[in-house]
XYZ file of C-alpha atoms in Angstrom:
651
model
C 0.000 0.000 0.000
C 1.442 3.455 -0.718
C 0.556 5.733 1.820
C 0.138 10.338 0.436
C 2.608 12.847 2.105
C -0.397 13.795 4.624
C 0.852 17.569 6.552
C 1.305 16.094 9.859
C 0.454 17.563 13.236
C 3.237 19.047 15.329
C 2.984 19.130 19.568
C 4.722 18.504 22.194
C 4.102 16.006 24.910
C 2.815 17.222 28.038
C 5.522 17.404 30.748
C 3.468 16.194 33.319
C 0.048 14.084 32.917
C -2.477 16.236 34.339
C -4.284 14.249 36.987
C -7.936 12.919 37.787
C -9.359 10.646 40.290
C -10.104 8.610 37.563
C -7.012 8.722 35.509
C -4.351 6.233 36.567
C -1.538 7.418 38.078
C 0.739 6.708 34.709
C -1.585 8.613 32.632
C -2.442 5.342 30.847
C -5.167 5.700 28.093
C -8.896 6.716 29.227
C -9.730 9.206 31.915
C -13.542 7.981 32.208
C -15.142 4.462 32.113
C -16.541 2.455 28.839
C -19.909 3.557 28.701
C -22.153 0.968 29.748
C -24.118 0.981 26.377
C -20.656 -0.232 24.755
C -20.576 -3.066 27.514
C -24.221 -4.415 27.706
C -25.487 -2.599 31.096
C -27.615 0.640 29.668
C -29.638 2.578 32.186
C -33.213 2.456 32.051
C -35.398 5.260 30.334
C -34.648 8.670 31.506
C -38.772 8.397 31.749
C -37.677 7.604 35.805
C -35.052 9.305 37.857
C -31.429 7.746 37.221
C -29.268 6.878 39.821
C -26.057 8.700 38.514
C -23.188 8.326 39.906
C -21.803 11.306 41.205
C -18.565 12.416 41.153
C -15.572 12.961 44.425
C -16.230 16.851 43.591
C -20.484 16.390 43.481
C -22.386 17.344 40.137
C -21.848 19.794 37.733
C -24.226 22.054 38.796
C -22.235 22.435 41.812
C -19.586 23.967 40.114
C -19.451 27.127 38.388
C -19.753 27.226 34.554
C -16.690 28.063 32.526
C -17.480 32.054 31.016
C -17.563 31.110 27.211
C -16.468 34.908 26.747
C -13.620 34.932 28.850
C -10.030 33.818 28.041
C -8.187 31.313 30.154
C -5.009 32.459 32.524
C -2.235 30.678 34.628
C -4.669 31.980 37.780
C -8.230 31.814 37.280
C -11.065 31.466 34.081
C -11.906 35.086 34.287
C -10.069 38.131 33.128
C -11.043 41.270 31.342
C -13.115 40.244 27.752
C -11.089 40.546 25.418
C -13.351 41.007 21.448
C -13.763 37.588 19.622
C -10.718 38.399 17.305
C -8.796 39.065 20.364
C -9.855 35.475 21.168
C -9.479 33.831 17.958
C -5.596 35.440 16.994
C -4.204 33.969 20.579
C -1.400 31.519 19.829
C -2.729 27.968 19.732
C 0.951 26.902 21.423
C 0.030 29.508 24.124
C -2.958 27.744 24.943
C -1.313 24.161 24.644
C 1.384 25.680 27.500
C -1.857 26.599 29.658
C -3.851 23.518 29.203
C -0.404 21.215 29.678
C 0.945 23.182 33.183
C 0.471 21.243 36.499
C -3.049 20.773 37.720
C -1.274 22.659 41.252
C -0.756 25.824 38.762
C -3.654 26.599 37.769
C -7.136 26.921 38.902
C -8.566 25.644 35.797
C -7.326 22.538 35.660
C -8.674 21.594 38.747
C -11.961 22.429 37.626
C -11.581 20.856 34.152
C -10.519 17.265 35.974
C -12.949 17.408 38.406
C -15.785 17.852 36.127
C -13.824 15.178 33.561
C -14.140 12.635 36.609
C -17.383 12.784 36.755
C -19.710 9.361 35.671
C -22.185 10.563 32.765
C -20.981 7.104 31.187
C -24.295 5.725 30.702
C -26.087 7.851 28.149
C -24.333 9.742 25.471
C -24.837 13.657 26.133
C -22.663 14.926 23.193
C -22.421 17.694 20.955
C -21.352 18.445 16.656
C -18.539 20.271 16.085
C -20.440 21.313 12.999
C -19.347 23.950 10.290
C -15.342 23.436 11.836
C -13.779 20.933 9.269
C -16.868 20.718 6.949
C -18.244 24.553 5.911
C -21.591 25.864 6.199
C -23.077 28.859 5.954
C -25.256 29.576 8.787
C -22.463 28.197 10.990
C -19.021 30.683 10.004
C -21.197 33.261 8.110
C -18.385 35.459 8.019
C -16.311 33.253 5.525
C -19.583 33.300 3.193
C -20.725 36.973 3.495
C -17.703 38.567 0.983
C -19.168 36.740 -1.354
C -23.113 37.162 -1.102
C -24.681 35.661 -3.193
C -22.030 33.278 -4.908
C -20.715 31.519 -2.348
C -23.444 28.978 -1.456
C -21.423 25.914 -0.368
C -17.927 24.972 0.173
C -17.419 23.827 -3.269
C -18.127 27.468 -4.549
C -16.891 29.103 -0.993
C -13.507 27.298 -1.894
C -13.497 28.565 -5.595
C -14.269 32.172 -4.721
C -11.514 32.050 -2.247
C -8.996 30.689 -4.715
C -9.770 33.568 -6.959
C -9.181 36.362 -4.642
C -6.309 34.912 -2.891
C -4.663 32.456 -5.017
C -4.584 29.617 -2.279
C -7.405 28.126 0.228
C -5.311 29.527 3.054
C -8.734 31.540 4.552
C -9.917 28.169 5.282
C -6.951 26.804 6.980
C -7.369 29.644 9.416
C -10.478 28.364 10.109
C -9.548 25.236 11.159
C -7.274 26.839 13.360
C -9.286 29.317 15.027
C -13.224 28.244 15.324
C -11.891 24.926 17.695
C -9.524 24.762 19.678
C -8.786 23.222 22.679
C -10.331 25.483 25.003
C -13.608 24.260 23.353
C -12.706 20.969 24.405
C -12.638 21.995 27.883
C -15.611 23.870 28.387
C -17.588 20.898 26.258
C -16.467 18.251 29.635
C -16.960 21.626 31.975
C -20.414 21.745 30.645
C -21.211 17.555 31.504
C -21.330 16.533 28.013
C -19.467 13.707 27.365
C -19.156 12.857 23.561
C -18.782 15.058 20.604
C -19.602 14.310 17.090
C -17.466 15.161 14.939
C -18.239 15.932 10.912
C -15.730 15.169 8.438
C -15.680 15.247 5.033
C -13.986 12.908 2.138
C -11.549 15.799 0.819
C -10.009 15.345 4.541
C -8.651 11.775 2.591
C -7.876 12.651 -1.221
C -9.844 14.833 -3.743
C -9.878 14.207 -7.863
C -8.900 17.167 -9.452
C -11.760 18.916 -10.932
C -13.028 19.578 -6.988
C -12.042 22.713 -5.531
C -11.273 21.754 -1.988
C -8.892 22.234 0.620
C -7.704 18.697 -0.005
C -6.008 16.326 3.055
C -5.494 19.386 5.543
C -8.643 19.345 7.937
C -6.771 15.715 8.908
C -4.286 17.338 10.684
C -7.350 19.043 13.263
C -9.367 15.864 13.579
C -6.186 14.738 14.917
C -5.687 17.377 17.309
C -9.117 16.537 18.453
C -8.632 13.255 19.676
C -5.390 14.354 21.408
C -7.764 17.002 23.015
C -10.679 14.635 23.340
C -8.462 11.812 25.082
C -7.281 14.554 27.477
C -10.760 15.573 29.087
C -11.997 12.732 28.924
C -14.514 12.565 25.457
C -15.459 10.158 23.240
C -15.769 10.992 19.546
C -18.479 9.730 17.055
C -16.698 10.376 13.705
C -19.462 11.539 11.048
C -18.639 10.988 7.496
C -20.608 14.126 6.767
C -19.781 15.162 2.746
C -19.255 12.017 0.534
C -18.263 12.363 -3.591
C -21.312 13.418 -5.930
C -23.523 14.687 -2.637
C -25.291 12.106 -0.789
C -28.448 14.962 -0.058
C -27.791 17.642 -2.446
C -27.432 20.385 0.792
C -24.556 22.558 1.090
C -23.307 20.703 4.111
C -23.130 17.989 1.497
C -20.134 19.866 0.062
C -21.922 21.135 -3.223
C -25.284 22.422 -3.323
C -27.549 20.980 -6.007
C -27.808 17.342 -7.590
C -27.608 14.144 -5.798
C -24.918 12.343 -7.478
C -24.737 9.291 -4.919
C -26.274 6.070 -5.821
C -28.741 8.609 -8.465
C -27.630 9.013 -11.892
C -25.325 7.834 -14.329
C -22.125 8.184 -11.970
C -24.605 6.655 -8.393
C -22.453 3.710 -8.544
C -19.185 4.958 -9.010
C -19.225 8.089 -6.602
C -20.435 5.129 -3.819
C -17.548 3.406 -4.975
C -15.728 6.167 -3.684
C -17.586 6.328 -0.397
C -17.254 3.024 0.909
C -13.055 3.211 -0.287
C -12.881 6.402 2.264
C -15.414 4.389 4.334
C -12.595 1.722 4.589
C -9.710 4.403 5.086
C -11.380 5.969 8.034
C -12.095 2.658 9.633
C -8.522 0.998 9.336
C -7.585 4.060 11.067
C -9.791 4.654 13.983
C -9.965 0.628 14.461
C -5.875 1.007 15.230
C -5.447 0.648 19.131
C -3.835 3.735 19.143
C -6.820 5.525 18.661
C -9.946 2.367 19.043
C -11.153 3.859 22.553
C -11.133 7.499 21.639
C -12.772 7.110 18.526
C -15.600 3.775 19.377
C -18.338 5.634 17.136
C -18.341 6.025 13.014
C -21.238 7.474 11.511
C -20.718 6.276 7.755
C -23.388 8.708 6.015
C -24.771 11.726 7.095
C -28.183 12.016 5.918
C -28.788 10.258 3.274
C -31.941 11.595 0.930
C -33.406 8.440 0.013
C -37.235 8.768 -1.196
C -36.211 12.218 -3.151
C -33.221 10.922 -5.005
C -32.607 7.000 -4.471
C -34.505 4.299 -2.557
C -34.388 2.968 0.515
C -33.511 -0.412 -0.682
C -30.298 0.905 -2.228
C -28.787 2.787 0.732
C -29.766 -0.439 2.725
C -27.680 -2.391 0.648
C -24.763 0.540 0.968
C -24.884 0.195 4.394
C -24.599 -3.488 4.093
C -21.613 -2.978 1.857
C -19.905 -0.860 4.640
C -21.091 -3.117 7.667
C -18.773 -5.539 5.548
C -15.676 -3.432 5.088
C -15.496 -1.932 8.813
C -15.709 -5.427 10.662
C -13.201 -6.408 8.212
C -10.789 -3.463 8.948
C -11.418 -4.159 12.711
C -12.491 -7.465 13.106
C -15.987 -8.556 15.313
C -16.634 -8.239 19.002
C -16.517 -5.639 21.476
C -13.227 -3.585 21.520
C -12.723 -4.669 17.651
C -13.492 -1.682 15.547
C -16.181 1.044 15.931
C -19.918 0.895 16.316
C -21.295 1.297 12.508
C -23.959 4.338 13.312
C -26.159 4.497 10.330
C -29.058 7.466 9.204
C -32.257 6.144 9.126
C -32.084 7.829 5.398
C -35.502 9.860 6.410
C -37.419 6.279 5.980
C -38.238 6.728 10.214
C -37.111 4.712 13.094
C -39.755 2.193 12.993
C -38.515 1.067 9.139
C -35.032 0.151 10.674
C -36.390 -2.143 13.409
C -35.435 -5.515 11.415
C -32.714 -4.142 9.211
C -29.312 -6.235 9.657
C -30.331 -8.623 12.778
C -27.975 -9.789 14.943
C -25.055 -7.043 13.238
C -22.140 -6.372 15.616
C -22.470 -2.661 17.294
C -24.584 -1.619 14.831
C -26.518 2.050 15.875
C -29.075 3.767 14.436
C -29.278 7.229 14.376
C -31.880 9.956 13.660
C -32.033 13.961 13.399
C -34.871 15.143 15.088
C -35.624 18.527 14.331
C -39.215 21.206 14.673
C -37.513 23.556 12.738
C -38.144 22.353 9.036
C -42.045 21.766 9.466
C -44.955 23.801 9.893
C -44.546 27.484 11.466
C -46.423 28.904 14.441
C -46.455 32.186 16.238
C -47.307 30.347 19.479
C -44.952 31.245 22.264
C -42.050 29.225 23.323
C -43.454 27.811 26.553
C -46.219 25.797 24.091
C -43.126 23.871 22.981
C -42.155 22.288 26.122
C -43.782 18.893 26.628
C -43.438 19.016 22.214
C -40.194 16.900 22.311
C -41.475 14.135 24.972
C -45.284 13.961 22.992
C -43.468 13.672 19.685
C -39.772 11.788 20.205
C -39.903 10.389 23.145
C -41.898 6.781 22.485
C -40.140 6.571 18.641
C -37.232 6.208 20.449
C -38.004 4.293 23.463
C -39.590 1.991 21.183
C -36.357 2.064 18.628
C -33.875 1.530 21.593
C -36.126 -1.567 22.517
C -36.384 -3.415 19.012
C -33.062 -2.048 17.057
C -31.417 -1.720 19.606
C -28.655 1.312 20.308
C -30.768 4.459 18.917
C -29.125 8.075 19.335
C -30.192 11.797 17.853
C -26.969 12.702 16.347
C -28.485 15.936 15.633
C -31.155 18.092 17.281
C -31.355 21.768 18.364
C -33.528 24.432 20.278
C -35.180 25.790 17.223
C -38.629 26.383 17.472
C -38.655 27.646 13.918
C -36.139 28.842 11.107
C -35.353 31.713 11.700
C -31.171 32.407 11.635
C -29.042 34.238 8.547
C -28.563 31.100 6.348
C -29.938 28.436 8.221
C -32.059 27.338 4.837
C -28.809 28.019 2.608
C -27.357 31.534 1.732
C -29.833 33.419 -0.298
C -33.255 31.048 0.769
C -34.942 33.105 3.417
C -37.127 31.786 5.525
C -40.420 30.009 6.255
C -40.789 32.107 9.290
C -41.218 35.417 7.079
C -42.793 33.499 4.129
C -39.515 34.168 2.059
C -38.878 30.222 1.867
C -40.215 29.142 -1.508
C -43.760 29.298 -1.234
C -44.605 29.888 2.409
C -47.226 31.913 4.230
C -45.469 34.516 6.438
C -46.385 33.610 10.594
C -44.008 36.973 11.813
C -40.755 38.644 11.939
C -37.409 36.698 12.890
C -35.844 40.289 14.131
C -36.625 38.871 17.836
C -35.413 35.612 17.341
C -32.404 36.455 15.887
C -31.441 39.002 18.836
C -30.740 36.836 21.722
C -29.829 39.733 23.630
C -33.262 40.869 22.993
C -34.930 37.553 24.690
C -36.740 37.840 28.243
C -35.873 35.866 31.307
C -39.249 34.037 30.482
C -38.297 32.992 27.308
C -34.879 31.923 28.380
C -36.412 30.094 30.730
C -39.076 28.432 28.377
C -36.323 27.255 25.958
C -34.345 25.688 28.852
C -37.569 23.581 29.946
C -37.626 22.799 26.194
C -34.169 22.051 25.792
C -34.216 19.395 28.816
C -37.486 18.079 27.595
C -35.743 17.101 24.279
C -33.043 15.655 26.370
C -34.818 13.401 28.537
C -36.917 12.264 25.208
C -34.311 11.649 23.096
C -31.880 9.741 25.805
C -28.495 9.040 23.625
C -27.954 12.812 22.038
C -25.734 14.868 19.780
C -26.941 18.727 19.955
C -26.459 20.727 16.550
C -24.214 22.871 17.130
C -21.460 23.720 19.632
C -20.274 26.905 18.221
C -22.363 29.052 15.448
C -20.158 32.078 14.496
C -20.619 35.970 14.102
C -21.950 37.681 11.312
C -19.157 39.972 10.060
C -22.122 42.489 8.853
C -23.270 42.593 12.817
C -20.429 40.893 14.992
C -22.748 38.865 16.670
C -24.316 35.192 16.280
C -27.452 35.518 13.963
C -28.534 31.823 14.567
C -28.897 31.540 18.569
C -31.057 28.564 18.595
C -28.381 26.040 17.538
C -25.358 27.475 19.463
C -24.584 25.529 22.563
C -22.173 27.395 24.165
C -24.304 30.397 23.796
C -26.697 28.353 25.396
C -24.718 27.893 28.219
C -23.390 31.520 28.415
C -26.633 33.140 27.702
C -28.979 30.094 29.833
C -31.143 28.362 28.090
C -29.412 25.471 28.404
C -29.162 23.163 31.532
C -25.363 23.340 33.075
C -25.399 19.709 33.712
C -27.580 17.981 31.445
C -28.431 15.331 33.931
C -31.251 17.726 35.101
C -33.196 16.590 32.530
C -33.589 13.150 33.757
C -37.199 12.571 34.153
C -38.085 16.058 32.781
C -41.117 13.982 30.834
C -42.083 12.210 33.210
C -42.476 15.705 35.626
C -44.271 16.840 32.828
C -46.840 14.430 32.769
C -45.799 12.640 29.630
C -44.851 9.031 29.406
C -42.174 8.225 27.199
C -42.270 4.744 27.105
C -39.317 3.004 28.733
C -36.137 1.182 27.705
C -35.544 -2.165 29.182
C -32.615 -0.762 30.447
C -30.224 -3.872 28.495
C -29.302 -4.201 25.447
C -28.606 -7.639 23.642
C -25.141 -9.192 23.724
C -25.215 -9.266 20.211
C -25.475 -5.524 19.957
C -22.860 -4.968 21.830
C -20.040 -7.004 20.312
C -20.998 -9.974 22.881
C -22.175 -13.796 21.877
C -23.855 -13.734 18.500
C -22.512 -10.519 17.412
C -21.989 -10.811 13.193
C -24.759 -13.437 12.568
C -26.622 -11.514 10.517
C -29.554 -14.094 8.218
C -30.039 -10.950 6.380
C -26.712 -9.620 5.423
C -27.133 -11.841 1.899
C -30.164 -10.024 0.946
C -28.740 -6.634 0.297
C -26.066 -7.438 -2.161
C -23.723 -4.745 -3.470
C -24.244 -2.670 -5.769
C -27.822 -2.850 -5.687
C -30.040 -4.031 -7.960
C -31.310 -0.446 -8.440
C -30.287 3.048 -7.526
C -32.062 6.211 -8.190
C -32.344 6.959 -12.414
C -31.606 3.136 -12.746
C -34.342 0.312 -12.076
C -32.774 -3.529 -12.003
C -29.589 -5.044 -11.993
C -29.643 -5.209 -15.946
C -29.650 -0.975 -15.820
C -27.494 -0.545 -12.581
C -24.631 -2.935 -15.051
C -24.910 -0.488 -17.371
C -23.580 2.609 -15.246
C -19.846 3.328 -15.784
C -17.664 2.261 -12.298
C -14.129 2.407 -11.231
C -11.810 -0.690 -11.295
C -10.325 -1.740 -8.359
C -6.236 -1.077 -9.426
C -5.235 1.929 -7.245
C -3.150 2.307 -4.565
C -4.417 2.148 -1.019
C -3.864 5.672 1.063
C -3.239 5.537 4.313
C -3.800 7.986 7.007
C -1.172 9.436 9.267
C -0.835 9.740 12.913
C 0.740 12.877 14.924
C 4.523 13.807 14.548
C 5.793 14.898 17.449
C 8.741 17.510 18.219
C 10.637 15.085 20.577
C 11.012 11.503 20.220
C 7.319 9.839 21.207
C 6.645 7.843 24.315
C 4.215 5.885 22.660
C 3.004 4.414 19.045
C 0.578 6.335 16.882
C -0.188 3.482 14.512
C 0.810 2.688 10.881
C -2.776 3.711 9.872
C -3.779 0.790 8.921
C -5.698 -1.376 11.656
C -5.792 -4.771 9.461
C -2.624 -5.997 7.860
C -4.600 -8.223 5.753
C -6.513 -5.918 3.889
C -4.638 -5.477 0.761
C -7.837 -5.098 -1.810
C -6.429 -1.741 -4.013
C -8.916 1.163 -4.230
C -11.244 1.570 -6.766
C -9.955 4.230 -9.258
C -11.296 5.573 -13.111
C -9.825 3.459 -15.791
C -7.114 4.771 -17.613
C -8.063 6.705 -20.859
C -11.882 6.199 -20.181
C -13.371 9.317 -19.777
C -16.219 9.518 -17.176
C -19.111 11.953 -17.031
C -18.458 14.916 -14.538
C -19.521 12.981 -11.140
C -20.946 15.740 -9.851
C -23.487 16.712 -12.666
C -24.203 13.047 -14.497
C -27.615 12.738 -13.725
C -28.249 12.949 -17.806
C -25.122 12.340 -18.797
C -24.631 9.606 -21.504
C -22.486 6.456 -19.559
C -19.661 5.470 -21.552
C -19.019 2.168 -22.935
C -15.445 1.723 -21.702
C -16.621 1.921 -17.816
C -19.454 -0.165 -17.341
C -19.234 -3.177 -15.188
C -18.429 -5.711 -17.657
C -15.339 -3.745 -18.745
C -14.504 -2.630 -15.234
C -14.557 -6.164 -14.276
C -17.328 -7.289 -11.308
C -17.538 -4.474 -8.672
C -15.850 -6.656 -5.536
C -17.914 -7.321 -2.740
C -16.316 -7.182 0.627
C -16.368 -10.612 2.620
C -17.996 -10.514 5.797
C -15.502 -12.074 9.088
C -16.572 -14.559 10.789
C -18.963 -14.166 13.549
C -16.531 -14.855 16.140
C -14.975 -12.093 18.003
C -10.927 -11.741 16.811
C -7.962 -10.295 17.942
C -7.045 -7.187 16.626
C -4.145 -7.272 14.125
């Protein structure tokens, strides 16, 4: 395998391993517990109180809330506010020094460990780092507004760029600036425990017609597992933008046409998918990296219905079930659990799918903001989320098994500057397409505007959505200021605003039994799930597995194996890439992997055939499929064997 020159991430050790109650003394791996759902013990439904274990320092809400305005210091969180560039310029080294100094130095850190030692191991109360290494709009609306209306999307964001300033440098500082690890720290000061993570295929490879910032957004995931492993999070990695556009949204990558599994280049842009699918799995499936990383979310949503159907992302999912358990091998501690999107099909449709799969989740976006609009006042939203959620996934958790929302948010409507997509208005003001104005969204844009009562409202309603939704991702941690206003123009879906501001619980283990108090019965969770679905006796005996065979036997624009033949796909004669780990500025004290998890896997990646030339894979939904590229001269399109059932060793 030929592994790309990667840009590698530069640090330097810590000189002494900060210390929590929980973390061994020799600062081995993991600072918290496996969560129980990764071991077979879940809690019951959040419908009844919990018996959480507190921590040697008491709950969060004991302790006081990190200022998300104020800068750190060597003696104390608070200091003078400095402005948001102030902020964002500070040297990322400087705040490494800070973060690394003895926990007897500095204030902060005995904060930060105490509230990293707590036990919120038995639920997943996480949070996206959306818009940081995959773009959007209403998330860093001041990299999009220099170029209202054009830039829509990163594709055209990334283009625009390029043309004023001859490299994607702009972008780079983005990376830089809009996470760091100070984030990190006030994400396990806040209770949460997981973060999910979006990342998109360019952080791999790009072909060359595609505009992107290609391979460089690596070198930050990587700083955020160094930063998650040290307070104490667990990442879900979200494939988030896959080749052709798996939704046709801007958070896709490109605005526009679904080019995944729809059109004359579905098959051949999923070929692509499930070869980055693989890449990303070999790596996180390493040891190095196996416990940091336990979560892989291999499509974010997919628009099946609109573009493709359900039977053909079923089968894609299949398809990658196979190549993950084969980069990591079966049973608990072997590889990630394989999240999948229930592909807007609903919960309920996903009750049978893939029977007796190892760690297989199943994940779902609930979300009141892309529905019908009211003018009714916030407090009318409150028991909404435990009326609406709460029994579709009591019920899912009971018959799939492990069910999370890897996206929801406090938006009662959609109002925020770009939250549709640049340009789009909003439903709210009857500027959306062809929607009946309910009001202004002046208010709900001004946070600072808001009364206690409605801060108070949206905080019932935020822990109301907790309790109902159990195993949760909030969308998003961080939205950005406009550069028009210098302030956030989206305040529903910021988190740490949120916190700063109130509307959001300080430890979300408040909102245990918030339903219930409300008078709503959510159902309940056995409180167990099945050793199978948790890498345990049975795990990869799947009856099913046969019956979605890859590629489908249709995709969208292409009904029955005899059409789907006919579409033009890549041969399978490329060179594997292979991810890097961090470099490090003094010799290492321990191994950060090869990259590749399974030594075994030597199948080369699927790649155009030379002198063919393929329809642009990005606008081929009437393209004409040429001859030299369908299956028959690209030889069969290779189907991953599945490992045995019985739980391995990793390599």
């Amino acid at each position: 395998m030929a592994s790309t020159d990667l840009p590698h991430i530069t640090y330097d050790p810590v000189p002494e391993t900060p210390h929590s109650p929980r973390l061994p003394p020799d600062g081995s791996e993991f600072s918290a517990p496996t969560p129980r759902f990764m071991d077979g013990s879940v809690n019951s439904s959040s419908s009844s109180v919990n018996n959480f274990r507190q921590s040697e320092y008491g709950s969060v809400a004991g302790l006081k809330t990190i200022d998300s305005s104020s800068p750190v210091t060597e003696t104390g969180v608070n200091k003078e506010r400095e402005g948001d560039t102030g902020r964002l310029s500070r040297d990322l080294n400087e705040k490494n020094a800070t973060y690394a100094a003895p926990r007897a130095q500095t204030k902060r850190k005995l904060l930060i460990w105490s509230l990293v030692a707590l036990g919120l191991v038995d639920k997943v109360f996480g949070v996206n780092l959306g818009g940081w290494l995959t773009l959007e709009p209403f998330i860093s609306p001041a990299l999009y507004e220099p170029f209202y209306p054009n830039a829509v999307d990163e594709w055209t964001l990334s283009q625009l760029i390029q043309q004023r300033d001859g490299n994607l440098n702009a972008i780079e500082e983005h990376y830089k600036t809009f996470i760091v690890e100070e984030d990190f720290a006030m994400i396990a000061a806040a209770g949460l425990n997981w973060v999910r993570l979006p990342l998109p295929f360019w952080a791999i490879e790009k072909y060359a017609d595609e505009p992107f910032l290609e391979r460089v957004s690596w070198t930050y995931f990587l700083k955020a597992i160094e930063w998650a492993r040290k307070y104490g999070i667990r990442i879900n990695l979200d494939f988030h933008a896959l080749p052709g556009s798996q939704n046709g949204w801007n958070h896709s990558g490109k605005l526009g046409q679904i080019n995944f599994l729809n059109g004359v280049m579905g098959v051949a842009n999923a070929q692509r998918a499930l070869d980055y699918i693989r890449i990303l799995a070999e790596f996180i499936s390493q040891p190095e990296y196996k416990d940091v990383v336990p979560f892989f979310g291999i499509v974010n949503e997919p628009r099946s219905g609109d573009a493709y159907p359900a039977s053909a992302i079923q089968a894609f999912y299949a398809e990658a079930y196979r190549i993950i358990r084969n980069a990591g091998g079966q049973g608990a501690g072997n590889g990630p659990f394989i999240s999948i999107h229930e592909a807007f099909q609903g919960l309920a449709n996903f009750a049978d799918f893939l029977t007796g799969a190892d760690r297989l989740a199943l994940d779902s976006h609930p979300y009141l903001a892309f529905g019908a609009m009211t003018a009714d006042p916030v407090e009318s939203f409150v028991t909404v989320p435990c009326t609406t959620w709460g029994n579709l996934f009591s019920n899912s958790l009971n018959t799939f098994g492990m069910t999370t929302a890897g996206e929801w948010s406090h938006a009662i409507n959609d109002c925020g500057l770009y939250l549709n997509a640049v340009g789009r208005g909003t439903r709210y003001e009857g500027t959306f397409e062809s929607t009946v104005a309910i009001g202004s969204c002046d208010t709900w844009n001004d946070y600072a505007s808001w009364t206690q009562a409605t801060k108070d409202a949206l905080k019932q309603f935020s822990m109301s959505s907790m309790d109902a939704l159990q195993n949760w991702f909030f969308w998003t941690w961080r939205i950005g200021e406009s550069s028009a206003t210098g302030k956030v123009m989206t305040p529903f879906w910021s988190y740490k605003l949120a916190l700063q501001e109130g509307w959001a619980p300080t430890d979300p283990r408040e909102a245990a039994g918030q339903c219930s108090r409300l008078g709503v019965d959510i159902g309940s969770f056995s409180g167990t799930l099945q050793s199978w679905q948790v890498g345990g006796a049975g795990a990869g005996t799947i009856p099913t597995l046969d019956t979605y065979p890859w590629p489908p036997t249709s995709i969208g624009g292409a009904e029955g194996a005899a059409a789907v033949a006919a579409l033009p796909v890549y041969t399978r004669t490329g060179d594997i890439v292979t991810l890097p780990g961090p470099t490090f500025s003094s010799a290492p004290t321990a191994s950060v992997g090869n990259g590749w998890a399974n030594a075994a896997d030597t199948t080369p990646m699927a790649v155009p055939i030379a002198g063919c030339t393929y329809p642009d894979p990005w606008d081929a939904l009437s393209a004409v499929a040429p001859a030299c590229a369908t299956a028959g001269t690209a030889g069969a399109v290779k189907r991953e064997a599945a490992p045995a059932p019985a739980p391995t060793t990793m390599p």
